[in-house]
XYZ file of N, CA and C in Angstrom:
846
model
N -79.517 108.411 -28.880
C -79.336 106.678 -28.480
C -77.989 106.077 -28.167
N -77.239 106.528 -28.598
C -75.180 106.038 -29.371
C -74.758 106.172 -27.192
N -75.416 107.840 -27.100
C -74.720 107.881 -25.736
C -74.956 107.549 -24.371
N -76.813 106.943 -25.223
C -77.350 106.040 -23.452
C -76.484 104.814 -23.933
N -76.626 103.908 -24.787
C -75.496 102.332 -25.072
C -74.633 102.723 -24.559
N -73.510 103.535 -24.879
C -72.232 103.864 -24.288
C -72.672 103.682 -22.544
N -73.187 104.431 -22.310
C -73.312 104.162 -20.304
C -73.866 103.258 -20.216
N -75.099 102.432 -20.456
C -75.500 101.850 -20.228
C -74.488 100.562 -19.924
N -73.904 100.563 -21.055
C -72.403 99.484 -21.334
C -71.129 99.917 -20.634
N -70.643 100.731 -20.319
C -69.746 101.062 -18.983
C -70.205 100.385 -17.176
N -71.969 100.950 -17.417
C -71.732 101.222 -16.285
C -72.000 99.131 -15.852
N -73.219 98.405 -17.246
C -72.920 97.205 -16.671
C -71.519 96.448 -17.302
N -70.728 96.746 -17.522
C -69.105 96.072 -17.554
C -68.059 96.793 -16.503
N -68.105 97.836 -16.645
C -67.361 98.433 -15.431
C -67.149 97.991 -13.971
N -68.700 98.614 -13.298
C -69.351 97.795 -11.841
C -69.091 96.475 -11.514
N -69.395 95.782 -12.353
C -69.325 93.773 -12.680
C -67.631 93.578 -11.990
N -66.415 94.138 -12.790
C -65.627 93.734 -12.842
C -64.955 95.026 -11.967
N -65.588 96.177 -11.602
C -64.614 96.680 -9.587
C -64.770 95.753 -8.299
N -66.471 95.771 -8.750
C -66.976 94.889 -7.277
C -66.311 93.217 -7.698
N -66.453 92.888 -9.024
C -66.114 91.036 -8.904
C -64.134 90.444 -8.168
N -63.748 91.856 -8.640
C -62.262 91.416 -8.017
C -62.045 92.133 -7.054
N -63.081 92.615 -5.750
C -63.280 92.388 -4.668
C -63.761 91.178 -4.221
N -64.210 90.471 -4.835
C -65.480 89.163 -4.563
C -64.463 88.206 -4.639
N -64.168 88.076 -5.721
C -64.167 86.753 -6.206
C -62.444 87.088 -6.001
N -61.171 87.905 -6.266
C -59.626 87.596 -5.935
C -59.565 88.593 -4.769
N -59.891 88.429 -3.735
C -59.124 89.297 -2.715
C -57.832 88.234 -1.963
N -57.109 87.573 -2.694
C -56.184 87.321 -2.663
C -55.280 88.119 -2.302
N -54.555 87.612 -1.342
C -52.895 88.292 -1.062
C -53.629 89.377 -0.914
N -54.374 89.956 -0.113
C -54.715 91.018 0.515
C -55.256 92.048 -0.720
N -55.705 91.748 -1.321
C -56.787 92.896 -2.184
C -56.282 93.101 -3.455
N -54.834 92.260 -3.404
C -53.310 92.629 -4.591
C -54.088 92.898 -6.081
N -55.115 92.265 -6.572
C -56.052 93.083 -8.357
C -56.754 94.504 -7.973
N -57.090 94.317 -6.922
C -57.792 95.720 -6.520
C -56.304 96.708 -6.191
N -56.192 96.907 -5.524
C -54.570 97.335 -5.558
C -54.327 97.676 -6.683
N -53.896 96.773 -7.351
C -53.391 96.368 -8.613
C -54.302 97.098 -9.825
N -55.432 97.398 -9.624
C -56.199 98.546 -10.503
C -56.094 99.566 -9.969
N -55.806 99.516 -8.217
C -55.334 101.331 -8.149
C -54.136 101.277 -8.473
N -53.390 100.899 -8.828
C -51.982 101.353 -8.744
C -52.074 102.415 -10.580
N -52.649 100.949 -11.215
C -52.767 102.225 -12.421
C -54.002 102.949 -13.032
N -55.323 103.047 -11.799
C -55.638 104.598 -12.015
C -55.018 105.407 -11.918
N -54.199 104.873 -10.269
C -53.086 106.192 -10.131
C -52.527 106.890 -11.236
N -52.060 105.979 -11.711
C -51.166 106.120 -12.925
C -50.717 106.575 -14.326
N -52.748 106.566 -14.766
C -53.592 106.973 -16.205
C -53.782 108.273 -15.377
N -54.464 108.280 -14.147
C -55.035 109.921 -13.571
C -54.093 110.950 -13.366
N -52.549 110.447 -13.211
C -51.801 111.209 -13.663
C -51.206 112.121 -15.141
N -50.671 110.841 -15.513
C -50.762 111.375 -17.159
C -51.774 111.778 -17.659
N -52.613 111.344 -17.178
C -54.513 112.611 -18.159
C -54.129 114.129 -17.381
N -53.647 113.900 -15.701
C -53.604 115.430 -14.908
C -52.086 116.410 -15.856
N -51.389 115.491 -15.705
C -50.235 115.641 -16.582
C -51.125 116.996 -18.108
N -51.684 116.071 -18.474
C -51.416 116.229 -19.963
C -52.388 117.640 -19.885
N -53.561 117.773 -18.627
C -54.153 118.771 -19.038
C -53.572 119.912 -18.334
N -52.474 119.479 -17.170
C -51.557 121.022 -16.713
C -50.868 121.961 -18.458
N -50.985 120.912 -18.754
C -49.576 120.540 -19.865
C -49.375 122.004 -20.671
N -51.490 122.241 -21.073
C -51.646 123.887 -22.032
C -51.536 124.178 -21.071
N -51.527 124.750 -19.912
C -51.733 126.135 -19.682
C -50.152 126.040 -18.659
N -49.558 125.192 -17.932
C -48.034 125.953 -17.601
C -47.032 124.949 -17.323
N -46.936 124.957 -17.019
C -45.340 124.097 -16.865
C -45.351 122.492 -16.299
N -44.969 121.609 -16.689
C -44.815 120.170 -15.875
C -43.793 120.018 -15.981
N -43.582 118.979 -15.143
C -42.408 117.744 -15.640
C -43.074 116.445 -16.220
N -41.390 115.608 -16.611
C -41.812 115.243 -17.486
C -42.309 113.782 -17.209
N -43.385 113.478 -17.721
C -44.144 112.074 -17.074
C -43.329 110.909 -16.400
N -41.892 110.806 -16.974
C -41.324 109.672 -16.160
C -41.042 110.321 -14.600
N -41.445 112.014 -14.159
C -40.429 112.214 -13.029
C -42.533 112.270 -11.795
N -43.348 112.390 -12.405
C -44.021 112.448 -11.703
C -45.215 110.516 -11.019
N -44.832 110.306 -12.485
C -45.553 108.785 -11.902
C -44.777 108.584 -11.108
N -43.147 108.580 -10.888
C -42.545 107.341 -10.122
C -42.763 108.235 -9.188
N -43.122 109.843 -8.794
C -43.073 110.208 -6.692
C -44.525 109.744 -7.369
N -45.760 110.279 -8.027
C -46.781 109.943 -8.132
C -48.121 108.300 -7.490
N -47.003 107.156 -7.605
C -47.262 105.737 -7.243
C -46.547 105.689 -6.452
N -45.130 106.118 -5.276
C -45.036 106.076 -4.204
C -46.291 106.185 -2.771
N -46.994 106.503 -2.948
C -47.788 106.673 -1.877
C -48.742 105.375 -1.860
N -49.444 105.229 -3.391
C -50.484 103.789 -3.123
C -49.643 102.410 -3.156
N -47.910 102.776 -3.568
C -47.552 101.387 -3.251
C -47.312 101.188 -1.809
N -46.908 102.322 -1.079
C -47.528 102.172 0.351
C -48.487 101.806 1.296
N -49.081 102.678 0.697
C -50.461 102.038 1.136
C -51.184 100.694 1.062
N -50.405 99.917 0.011
C -50.638 98.624 0.177
C -49.291 97.878 0.901
N -48.504 97.672 1.231
C -47.310 97.601 1.943
C -48.095 97.417 3.028
N -48.267 98.432 3.718
C -49.266 99.309 4.642
C -50.026 97.658 5.288
N -51.109 98.118 4.107
C -51.297 96.571 4.238
C -51.392 95.393 4.755
N -49.843 94.930 3.401
C -49.118 93.723 4.332
C -48.549 93.688 5.751
N -48.873 94.830 6.116
C -47.947 94.396 7.339
C -46.521 94.979 7.052
N -46.206 95.481 5.764
C -44.564 95.172 5.577
C -44.238 97.071 6.083
N -45.230 97.881 5.753
C -44.735 99.352 6.378
C -45.692 99.913 7.637
N -44.673 100.453 8.631
C -45.992 100.531 9.972
C -46.861 102.165 8.702
N -47.448 102.585 9.867
C -48.173 103.758 9.364
C -47.579 105.021 9.397
N -46.825 104.940 10.500
C -45.727 106.408 10.150
C -44.883 105.736 9.310
N -44.135 105.017 8.767
C -43.412 104.356 7.082
C -43.566 105.219 6.466
N -45.549 104.677 6.000
C -46.285 105.308 4.891
C -46.021 106.476 4.479
N -45.727 108.221 5.733
C -46.385 109.105 6.032
C -44.805 110.180 5.478
N -43.774 108.275 5.983
C -42.453 108.912 5.974
C -42.334 109.062 3.938
N -42.469 107.919 3.616
C -42.144 107.378 1.703
C -43.172 108.717 1.015
N -44.161 108.710 1.973
C -45.357 110.414 1.452
C -44.473 111.424 1.450
N -44.045 111.822 2.282
C -43.416 112.924 2.029
C -41.995 112.961 1.504
N -41.545 111.503 1.320
C -40.805 111.387 0.336
C -40.650 111.776 -1.168
N -42.006 111.605 -1.034
C -42.277 111.929 -2.848
C -42.206 113.329 -2.895
N -42.567 114.023 -1.774
C -42.485 115.762 -1.887
C -40.645 116.171 -2.049
N -39.889 115.359 -1.498
C -38.764 115.412 -1.240
C -37.669 115.256 -2.610
N -38.684 114.069 -2.879
C -38.364 113.986 -4.810
C -38.089 115.023 -5.407
N -39.496 115.350 -5.288
C -39.909 116.608 -6.049
C -38.439 117.632 -6.450
N -38.706 118.337 -4.901
C -37.553 119.311 -4.289
C -36.605 119.011 -5.122
N -35.976 117.582 -5.305
C -34.568 117.124 -5.255
C -34.571 117.513 -7.043
N -35.513 116.996 -7.311
C -35.929 117.480 -9.116
C -35.859 118.562 -9.556
N -36.498 119.425 -9.002
C -36.144 121.140 -9.149
C -34.940 122.025 -9.096
N -34.546 121.618 -7.787
C -33.482 121.831 -8.231
C -32.244 121.688 -8.591
N -32.440 120.428 -9.250
C -31.221 119.563 -10.776
C -32.311 120.403 -11.483
N -33.398 120.375 -11.888
C -33.990 121.553 -13.391
C -33.622 123.173 -12.909
N -33.465 123.761 -12.084
C -32.716 125.172 -12.026
C -31.523 125.276 -12.379
N -31.070 124.478 -12.768
C -29.537 125.351 -12.967
C -29.796 124.851 -14.782
N -30.583 123.893 -15.779
C -30.960 124.474 -17.159
C -32.728 125.127 -17.163
N -33.520 125.063 -16.788
C -35.379 125.363 -16.770
C -35.060 127.054 -15.851
N -35.700 127.693 -16.653
C -36.337 128.752 -16.222
C -36.650 128.927 -14.808
N -36.065 129.829 -14.391
C -36.505 129.250 -12.941
C -37.780 130.243 -12.504
N -38.935 131.762 -13.282
C -39.782 132.172 -13.098
C -40.229 131.014 -13.339
N -40.789 129.414 -13.853
C -41.504 128.786 -14.091
C -41.408 127.515 -13.231
N -40.400 127.833 -11.960
C -40.268 126.806 -10.480
C -41.455 126.571 -9.713
N -42.920 127.428 -9.582
C -43.762 127.816 -8.797
C -44.645 126.836 -9.845
N -44.757 127.159 -11.145
C -45.579 126.307 -11.927
C -45.413 124.593 -11.644
N -43.985 124.639 -12.495
C -43.702 123.162 -11.878
C -43.519 122.053 -10.819
N -43.365 122.830 -9.378
C -43.573 122.095 -8.152
C -45.353 121.768 -7.736
N -46.153 123.194 -8.113
C -47.146 123.130 -7.584
C -48.114 122.134 -7.809
N -47.736 121.800 -9.360
C -48.621 120.957 -10.430
C -47.872 119.674 -9.818
N -46.515 119.570 -9.380
C -46.145 118.090 -9.466
C -47.083 118.208 -7.932
N -46.889 118.619 -7.737
C -47.695 118.357 -5.813
C -49.242 117.551 -6.129
N -49.617 118.969 -6.710
C -50.951 118.186 -7.182
C -51.394 116.693 -7.427
N -50.764 116.610 -8.997
C -50.407 115.677 -9.272
C -50.370 114.318 -8.403
N -49.007 114.529 -7.648
C -49.138 112.870 -6.514
C -49.843 112.742 -5.764
N -50.912 114.068 -5.380
C -51.284 114.166 -3.474
C -52.752 113.728 -3.914
N -53.454 114.336 -5.167
C -54.782 113.888 -5.762
C -55.096 112.297 -5.564
N -54.259 112.008 -6.265
C -55.157 110.553 -6.824
C -54.768 109.657 -5.828
N -53.410 109.700 -6.025
C -52.387 109.011 -4.169
C -53.022 108.982 -3.105
N -53.017 109.885 -2.041
C -53.999 109.692 -0.920
C -55.099 109.350 -1.217
N -55.887 109.843 -1.788
C -57.543 109.669 -2.053
C -57.874 108.283 -2.677
N -57.200 107.169 -2.840
C -57.173 106.107 -3.198
C -56.938 105.526 -2.282
N -56.017 105.922 -1.973
C -55.243 105.832 -0.139
C -56.536 104.873 0.147
N -57.486 106.453 0.813
C -58.635 105.265 1.119
C -58.982 104.142 0.886
N -59.250 103.645 -0.168
C -59.458 102.309 -0.958
C -58.663 101.653 0.257
N -57.944 101.626 -0.051
C -56.427 100.641 0.745
C -56.553 100.185 1.216
N -57.060 100.982 2.249
C -57.363 101.398 3.547
C -58.686 101.034 4.094
N -59.871 100.647 3.112
C -60.745 99.589 3.621
C -60.822 98.623 3.115
N -59.610 98.056 2.745
C -59.532 96.279 2.574
C -58.941 95.855 4.026
N -58.272 96.261 5.237
C -57.574 95.754 5.980
C -59.890 95.719 7.091
N -60.489 96.191 6.663
C -62.058 96.329 8.211
C -62.585 94.945 7.941
N -63.052 94.076 8.311
C -63.652 92.783 8.318
C -64.709 93.067 7.597
N -65.315 91.639 6.633
C -65.549 92.296 5.255
C -65.662 92.871 5.254
N -64.793 93.371 4.461
C -63.400 94.242 3.532
C -64.679 94.327 1.988
N -64.992 93.156 1.715
C -65.462 92.504 0.090
C -66.624 93.117 -0.298
N -67.793 93.250 0.862
C -68.966 93.997 1.270
C -69.211 95.391 1.487
N -67.930 95.889 2.070
C -68.026 97.239 2.304
C -67.213 98.444 1.258
N -66.418 97.715 1.080
C -65.931 98.861 -1.089
C -66.885 97.922 -1.550
N -67.328 96.606 -2.142
C -68.451 96.857 -2.967
C -69.775 97.507 -3.147
N -70.872 97.905 -1.434
C -71.548 98.878 -2.027
C -70.572 100.347 -2.095
N -69.737 100.710 -1.609
C -69.231 102.211 -2.007
C -69.001 101.758 -2.795
N -68.063 100.925 -4.025
C -68.345 101.508 -5.695
C -69.896 101.614 -5.724
N -70.294 100.958 -5.520
C -72.311 101.184 -6.268
C -72.713 102.266 -5.741
N -72.487 102.482 -4.601
C -73.110 104.000 -4.139
C -72.564 104.997 -4.947
N -71.235 104.602 -5.671
C -70.785 105.659 -6.156
C -71.072 105.776 -7.580
N -70.993 104.939 -8.230
C -70.983 103.685 -9.873
C -72.633 104.973 -9.898
N -73.634 104.845 -8.961
C -75.197 104.501 -8.743
C -75.939 105.997 -8.945
N -74.815 106.809 -8.124
C -75.225 108.331 -7.958
C -74.957 108.559 -9.269
N -73.972 108.480 -9.482
C -73.268 108.835 -11.425
C -74.380 108.961 -11.809
N -75.353 107.318 -12.523
C -75.558 106.756 -13.531
C -77.021 107.417 -13.258
N -77.482 107.558 -11.696
C -78.620 107.836 -11.486
C -78.952 109.515 -11.478
N -77.708 109.936 -11.373
C -77.688 111.923 -11.227
C -78.107 111.538 -13.499
N -76.986 110.712 -14.098
C -77.197 110.828 -15.653
C -78.902 110.693 -16.147
N -79.483 110.228 -15.185
C -80.872 109.956 -15.672
C -81.309 110.544 -15.030
N -81.421 111.143 -14.530
C -82.162 111.935 -13.600
C -82.398 113.613 -14.493
N -81.264 113.853 -14.813
C -81.225 114.750 -15.486
C -81.029 115.226 -17.056
N -81.155 113.818 -17.793
C -81.874 113.528 -18.998
C -83.194 113.506 -18.999
N -83.631 113.167 -18.035
C -85.422 112.805 -18.005
C -85.708 114.516 -17.499
N -85.467 114.582 -16.322
C -86.189 115.690 -16.098
C -85.479 116.872 -15.374
N -83.939 117.409 -16.209
C -83.869 118.759 -15.317
C -83.344 119.820 -17.152
N -84.809 119.387 -17.729
C -84.038 120.370 -18.976
C -84.575 121.484 -18.442
N -85.434 122.059 -17.773
C -85.490 123.294 -17.231
C -85.010 123.890 -16.115
N -83.939 122.786 -15.085
C -83.194 123.361 -13.964
C -81.279 123.235 -14.216
N -81.265 122.843 -15.643
C -79.930 123.197 -15.628
C -78.779 123.867 -15.799
N -77.961 124.670 -16.136
C -77.107 125.783 -16.280
C -76.690 126.482 -15.233
N -77.072 125.693 -13.695
C -76.514 127.320 -12.837
C -75.241 126.643 -12.293
N -74.476 126.084 -12.737
C -73.008 125.690 -12.328
C -71.725 125.830 -13.864
N -71.744 127.071 -13.274
C -70.593 127.580 -14.737
C -70.082 126.761 -15.582
N -69.462 125.701 -14.381
C -68.030 124.672 -15.197
C -68.989 123.440 -16.036
N -70.377 123.184 -15.586
C -70.761 122.276 -16.510
C -72.232 121.985 -16.325
N -72.835 123.316 -17.479
C -73.246 123.950 -17.242
C -74.297 122.357 -18.151
N -74.252 121.458 -18.692
C -74.868 120.810 -18.354
C -75.077 119.490 -17.278
N -75.651 120.190 -15.871
C -75.861 119.335 -14.818
C -77.134 120.222 -14.402
N -77.844 119.252 -13.481
C -79.048 120.143 -13.412
C -79.826 119.446 -12.189
N -80.639 120.680 -11.034
C -80.593 119.726 -9.970
C -81.283 118.682 -10.175
N -82.450 118.167 -10.616
C -82.364 117.456 -10.703
C -81.715 116.170 -11.425
N -80.731 115.989 -11.711
C -79.795 115.068 -11.991
C -79.099 115.148 -10.409
N -78.939 116.335 -9.422
C -78.360 116.208 -8.134
C -79.062 115.108 -7.041
N -80.495 115.319 -7.472
C -80.752 114.519 -6.553
C -81.145 112.767 -6.889
N -81.007 113.078 -8.354
C -81.124 111.658 -8.588
C -79.869 110.717 -8.649
N -79.134 111.902 -8.234
C -77.628 110.815 -7.538
C -77.761 110.494 -5.804
N -77.837 111.675 -5.124
C -78.523 111.303 -3.493
C -79.780 110.817 -4.068
N -80.942 110.118 -4.627
C -81.568 109.304 -4.426
C -80.713 108.059 -4.152
N -79.754 107.279 -5.104
C -78.975 106.204 -5.543
C -78.485 106.155 -4.583
N -77.517 106.865 -3.710
C -76.434 106.452 -3.003
C -77.322 105.917 -1.869
N -78.365 107.252 -1.352
C -78.472 107.074 0.100
C -79.628 105.888 0.062
N -80.365 105.192 -1.178
C -80.993 104.390 -1.580
C -80.210 102.852 -1.300
N -78.801 102.936 -1.972
C -77.611 101.979 -1.869
C -77.711 101.657 -0.534
N -77.555 102.937 0.356
C -77.329 102.707 2.044
C -78.163 102.000 2.783
N -79.435 102.427 2.095
C -80.957 101.608 2.529
C -80.914 99.779 2.611
N -80.269 99.585 1.214
C -79.991 97.822 0.319
C -79.686 97.751 1.328
N -78.091 98.350 1.351
C -76.979 98.105 2.118
C -77.299 97.129 3.526
N -78.086 98.129 4.185
C -78.336 98.254 5.566
C -79.020 96.419 6.135
N -79.835 96.669 5.045
C -81.239 95.435 5.418
C -80.248 93.659 4.687
N -79.073 94.054 3.382
C -78.801 92.700 2.954
C -77.053 92.773 3.252
N -76.341 93.512 4.084
C -75.411 93.448 4.085
C -75.439 93.818 6.264
N -75.890 92.614 6.810
C -76.271 93.763 8.563
C -74.923 92.898 8.763
N -74.587 92.554 8.443
C -73.244 92.169 9.245
C -72.191 92.800 8.949
N -72.206 94.139 8.130
C -71.227 95.017 7.713
C -71.830 96.373 8.053
N -73.462 96.635 7.585
C -74.226 98.385 7.857
C -75.235 97.801 8.664
N -75.483 97.133 9.161
C -76.522 96.364 10.465
C -76.620 97.182 12.019
N -75.190 97.654 11.735
C -75.642 98.085 13.059
C -76.311 99.642 13.489
N -75.879 99.930 12.551
C -77.462 101.398 12.459
C -77.455 102.079 11.087
N -79.365 101.923 10.384
C -80.034 102.500 10.062
C -79.272 103.832 9.483
N -79.214 104.677 10.768
C -78.801 106.353 10.638
C -77.851 106.098 9.629
N -77.195 105.608 10.052
C -75.148 105.987 10.177
C -75.470 105.225 8.466
N -76.647 104.212 7.686
C -75.838 103.803 6.375
C -76.517 105.254 5.863
N -77.721 105.249 6.375
C -78.366 106.061 4.984
C -77.014 107.550 5.446
N -76.579 107.814 6.624
C -75.741 109.140 6.677
C -74.502 108.743 5.666
N -74.138 107.632 5.917
C -72.926 107.417 4.364
C -73.458 107.464 3.338
N -74.796 106.888 2.965
C -74.966 107.248 1.519
C -75.462 108.612 1.341
N -75.721 109.444 2.113
C -75.900 111.441 1.627
C -74.291 111.919 1.523
N -73.763 110.966 2.638
C -71.957 112.404 2.506
C -71.595 111.714 0.975
N -71.769 110.393 0.640
C -70.651 110.094 -0.438
C -71.379 110.354 -1.696
N -72.694 110.043 -1.545
C -72.982 111.483 -2.950
C -72.819 112.505 -2.837
N -72.654 112.764 -2.020
C -72.324 115.266 -1.972
C -71.242 114.823 -2.552
N -70.049 114.033 -1.769
C -68.372 113.510 -2.044
C -68.098 113.279 -3.956
N -69.287 112.487 -4.417
C -69.206 111.975 -5.538
C -69.098 112.963 -6.167
N -70.110 113.704 -5.777
C -70.918 114.768 -7.212
C -69.863 115.996 -6.723
N -69.033 116.554 -6.194
C -67.973 117.497 -5.840
C -66.782 116.902 -6.284
N -66.934 115.681 -6.777
C -65.717 115.077 -7.057
C -65.636 115.757 -9.233
N -67.721 115.126 -9.035
C -67.471 115.438 -10.844
C -66.898 116.801 -11.045
N -67.640 117.536 -10.169
C -67.762 119.044 -10.100
C -66.612 119.217 -10.354
N -65.332 119.072 -9.971
C -64.373 119.754 -9.594
C -63.497 119.116 -10.921
N -63.549 117.855 -11.387
C -62.893 117.320 -12.956
C -63.186 118.638 -13.887
N -64.707 119.281 -13.481
C -64.803 119.676 -14.785
C -64.457 120.592 -14.821
N -64.502 121.374 -13.309
C -63.393 123.023 -13.363
C -62.023 122.592 -14.408
N -61.707 121.120 -13.932
C -59.632 121.414 -14.622
C -59.939 121.120 -15.850
N -61.512 120.561 -16.318
C -61.622 120.488 -18.042
C -61.773 121.568 -18.774
N -62.183 122.512 -18.108
C -63.018 123.989 -18.194
C -61.989 124.784 -18.480
N -61.011 124.744 -17.223
C -59.668 125.244 -17.290
C -58.914 125.182 -18.166
N -58.412 123.703 -19.094
C -57.430 123.193 -19.392
C -58.369 123.167 -20.932
N -59.477 124.022 -21.535
C -60.247 123.887 -22.244
C -60.343 122.446 -23.065
N -60.847 121.100 -22.621
C -60.189 119.989 -23.476
C -61.886 119.574 -22.985
N -62.735 118.690 -23.566
C -63.890 117.807 -23.550
C -63.748 116.575 -22.447
N -63.139 116.610 -22.204
C -62.565 114.534 -21.444
C -61.262 114.854 -21.128
N -61.123 114.081 -19.740
C -59.577 113.853 -19.853
C -58.905 113.346 -20.620
N -59.202 112.424 -21.376
C -58.878 111.186 -22.091
C -59.432 110.481 -22.643
N -59.428 109.681 -23.702
C -60.212 108.576 -24.520
C -60.912 107.240 -24.538
N -59.995 107.125 -22.450
C -59.258 105.746 -22.755
C -60.721 104.606 -22.773
N -61.975 105.386 -22.139
C -63.265 104.403 -22.020
C -64.933 105.304 -22.409
N -65.468 103.739 -22.973
C -66.264 104.268 -23.949
C -67.184 105.099 -23.329
N -67.755 106.313 -23.820
C -68.606 106.882 -23.699
C -68.180 107.297 -22.574
N -66.956 107.527 -22.065
C -67.208 108.099 -19.996
C -65.681 109.598 -20.650
N -65.020 109.126 -21.957
C -63.658 110.059 -21.827
C -62.198 109.449 -21.467
N -61.707 109.625 -20.381
C -60.811 109.298 -20.113
C -60.757 108.536 -18.670
N -59.746 108.406 -17.450
C -59.992 107.734 -16.538
C -60.701 108.404 -15.687
N -60.221 109.829 -15.694
C -60.462 110.897 -14.268
C -61.845 110.732 -14.323
N -62.388 110.796 -15.541
C -63.528 111.442 -15.681
C -64.656 109.916 -14.841
N -64.217 108.289 -15.547
C -64.621 107.973 -14.565
C -64.010 108.153 -12.638
N -63.687 108.098 -12.687
C -62.687 108.261 -11.158
C -62.840 109.143 -10.751
N -63.080 110.552 -10.676
C -63.147 111.607 -10.002
C -63.834 111.890 -8.697
N -65.330 111.209 -8.931
C -66.025 111.088 -8.694
C -65.333 109.753 -7.216
N -64.997 108.592 -7.651
C -64.507 107.615 -6.624
C -63.039 108.515 -5.496
N -62.472 109.974 -6.088
C -61.315 110.098 -5.810
C -61.745 111.045 -4.292
N -62.464 111.568 -4.351
C -63.432 112.109 -3.583
C -64.408 111.468 -2.643
N -64.803 110.790 -2.956
C -66.154 110.349 -2.508
C -65.264 108.610 -1.457
N -63.963 108.279 -1.840
C -63.409 107.384 -1.003
C -63.316 107.908 0.575
N -62.170 109.446 0.683
C -62.331 109.068 2.040
C -63.254 109.320 2.961
N -64.399 110.129 2.596
C -65.954 110.737 3.095
C -66.596 109.168 3.381
N -66.477 108.407 2.403
C -67.257 107.047 2.547
C -66.137 106.205 3.982
N -65.300 106.787 3.829
C -64.351 105.448 4.652
C -64.142 106.267 6.521
N -64.526 107.606 6.314
C -64.745 108.190 7.462
C -65.580 108.011 8.409
N -66.999 108.043 7.289
C -68.771 108.076 7.990
C -69.130 106.892 8.318
N -67.702 105.982 7.174
C -68.259 104.450 7.787
C -68.212 104.324 8.852
N -66.665 104.576 9.605
C -65.892 104.677 10.814
C -66.971 104.694 11.627
N -67.524 106.477 11.615
C -67.290 106.351 12.580
C -69.311 106.315 12.849
N -70.016 106.776 11.635
C -70.789 106.750 11.254
C -72.167 105.396 12.139
N -71.203 104.159 11.614
C -71.296 103.043 11.447
C -70.806 101.946 12.529
N -69.302 102.130 12.175
C -68.266 101.300 13.227
C -67.923 99.852 12.530
N -66.294 100.556 12.454
C -65.852 98.787 11.850
C -66.140 98.197 12.835
């Protein structure tokens, strides 16, 4: 019962906060949303570093934070038209050069046999949250961005919530087929797809100016978003299993760390962005 209460609390509080920041605080090209992105990116990097450090050599937290925040910050500058698309790419490459510079400096005093671990883990920590969150930032440049982003959040959150509910109610005899996450069930995955595709159907009728161009496109967007969100959840489970931890952190009631909630958003954002652009049209 406690777990159910915690899940419901997060859904009732977390989703409105995210959607509310998009609808009611769109000022300065969605500055509040971008601040949320910056915070989520920073916390995700910290949690990834904590997990990776249990198994391999990693850089200090300030180093990966400095490099990791370069991508979302430049993505926001691009939405403000203060930085060109080429400029954002160059800054992203600059984050990579920064890591190479740090490793060159480390090589004078740190074990060289740990270099591959330090560099590869840093590159992943920088680009995994940063680039994927950049797609969410890119959505703010679209007409009716508030409606589109709100539907995206609802697709992901409803997919996650209904997957959990279906798994709890109907998953007893069909779980355990995913080694990294034995509590996941076929019923749960079906529930997730139903929620996200249903969100696409509702969006088609409720936001005709944004999603009314194509019913098939809205449904396909919902289906693909659900698929990416589920994969995002599973890959996070794989990371945690590899690091021998139950949760990525302890920040969110009933959910664990920020990555335990943002994992689905991270992988779903690029897929939703591409599906909306090519299946519905900006």
